[in-house]
Amino acid sequence: MRGAVLYGPRDVRFEERDAPKIVEPTDAVIRIALTCVCGSDLWPYRGFNAIPEPTPMGHEYCGIVEEVGRAVQSVKPGQFVIGSFATSDNTCPNCRYGYQSSCVHREFITRAQAPVLRVPLADGTLVPTPGVPSDDLLPSLLTTSDVLGTGWFAADAANVKPGSTVAVVGDGAVGLLGVLSAKQMGAERIIAMSRHEKRQKLARDFGATDIVIERGDEGGARIIDLTNGIGADSVLECVGTQESMMQAIHAARPGGWVGYVGVPHGVQLDGEELFFEHVHLHGGPAPVRKYLPKLIELVWGRKINPGKVFDLMLPLDQVAEGYRAMDERRAIKALLQP
Ligand SMILES: [Zn+2]
Ligand SMILES: [Zn+2]
């Protein structure tokens, strides 16, 4: 079997790896229908996170169960399933509290840019769809595995409610699906920050009512302007840099909420500044497993079309081009077909 392996900065290879098999009785092995490149894959790709050795890549997946371990009860071979990038037993106190991405038995999926994948803790991690989906639903179903689940968590963590005014920092796939999520949660006004025409259009398709092209302090000031000098009720931080985090905190109204899902790189918060901002901060790796049943239902019923974030489709053996296109911002998100 061949899959994607990162060797170092901007060096992704598609090469022979061992085919996954059942290791633990709680495992499943699935044949991947579609996978993709994640914005978070770009951090190690760009050399921000040093990798000690060649590392298999990929953590967003959906596909057909091929084989299950003897302890697996809730999924069966032949079923179409979707799982999170973080495995979960779905029974421990953290899972029951709705934080499956902090499961005490959590492992991170790291080998999904491949035709076949081993998924540990299959019963608690994988959610079957109502049947085998038609091909046109596959991209949207794939988004529930991470990018939509993460955008949804950003909106949920930012306390988006019917009637809310929402600002979204970041026009990557997560930010765009944060817009979609806020819309689904009943936000009345959704301000998306983007200076990229294609992304602005998608943000509007997903429910954005205003677009802000300014960045940094100017961008924050523009949001304050647009909200009568007060700030947004809810701000979704979907980037993970110092600038984007501070912009999000400054754009929230006193008593408002910031949901942050961009993996932070070099973010430092000043205690005194935070103290006087009066905002709620809530974020982290999204508990995608919590949202999967609801998100699958929305996609299955064709109520939402989050698959529109994929603007590049490639056969899996061209995975390196998928990384390049996203790195150079030629593509919002690259879909990979084994
Ligand atoms: Zn991801
Ligand atoms: Zn757990």
PDB file of N, CA, C and O and ligand atoms in Angstrom, residues 88-92 95 103-105, ligand 2:
ATOM      1  N   SER A  88     -11.632   8.082  20.502  1.00  0.00           N
ATOM      2  CA  SER A  88     -12.258   8.217  21.821  1.00  0.00           C
ATOM      3  C   SER A  88     -13.010   6.939  22.166  1.00  0.00           C
ATOM      4  O   SER A  88     -13.572   6.289  21.286  1.00  0.00           O
ATOM      5  N   ASP A  89     -13.023   6.601  23.475  1.00  0.00           N
ATOM      6  CA  ASP A  89     -13.843   5.452  23.895  1.00  0.00           C
ATOM      7  C   ASP A  89     -15.312   5.845  24.007  1.00  0.00           C
ATOM      8  O   ASP A  89     -16.186   5.003  23.991  1.00  0.00           O
ATOM      9  N   ASN A  90     -15.574   7.140  24.129  1.00  0.00           N
ATOM     10  CA  ASN A  90     -16.930   7.694  24.273  1.00  0.00           C
ATOM     11  C   ASN A  90     -17.607   7.253  25.569  1.00  0.00           C
ATOM     12  O   ASN A  90     -18.835   7.348  25.685  1.00  0.00           O
ATOM     13  N   THR A  91     -16.833   6.773  26.536  1.00  0.00           N
ATOM     14  CA  THR A  91     -17.426   6.327  27.805  1.00  0.00           C
ATOM     15  C   THR A  91     -16.739   6.945  29.029  1.00  0.00           C
ATOM     16  O   THR A  91     -17.320   6.941  30.108  1.00  0.00           O
ATOM     17  N   CYS A  92     -15.534   7.457  28.900  1.00  0.00           N
ATOM     18  CA  CYS A  92     -14.810   7.970  30.072  1.00  0.00           C
ATOM     19  C   CYS A  92     -15.418   9.303  30.517  1.00  0.00           C
ATOM     20  O   CYS A  92     -16.245   9.887  29.810  1.00  0.00           O
ATOM     21  N   CYS A  95     -15.179  12.084  27.881  1.00  0.00           N
ATOM     22  CA  CYS A  95     -16.092  11.858  26.748  1.00  0.00           C
ATOM     23  C   CYS A  95     -17.528  12.177  27.152  1.00  0.00           C
ATOM     24  O   CYS A  95     -18.249  12.870  26.431  1.00  0.00           O
ATOM     25  N   CYS A 103     -10.333  12.509  25.447  1.00  0.00           N
ATOM     26  CA  CYS A 103     -10.584  11.167  25.994  1.00  0.00           C
ATOM     27  C   CYS A 103      -9.337  10.662  26.716  1.00  0.00           C
ATOM     28  O   CYS A 103      -8.214  10.861  26.240  1.00  0.00           O
ATOM     29  N   VAL A 104      -9.529   9.989  27.840  1.00  0.00           N
ATOM     30  CA  VAL A 104      -8.362   9.476  28.583  1.00  0.00           C
ATOM     31  C   VAL A 104      -7.623   8.399  27.764  1.00  0.00           C
ATOM     32  O   VAL A 104      -6.469   8.104  28.050  1.00  0.00           O
ATOM     33  N   HIS A 105      -8.301   7.818  26.784  1.00  0.00           N
ATOM     34  CA  HIS A 105      -7.649   6.826  25.911  1.00  0.00           C
ATOM     35  C   HIS A 105      -7.366   7.362  24.505  1.00  0.00           C
ATOM     36  O   HIS A 105      -7.182   6.592  23.559  1.00  0.00           O
TER      37      HIS A 105
HETATM   38 ZN    ZN B   2     -13.114   8.817  26.629  1.00  0.00          ZN
END
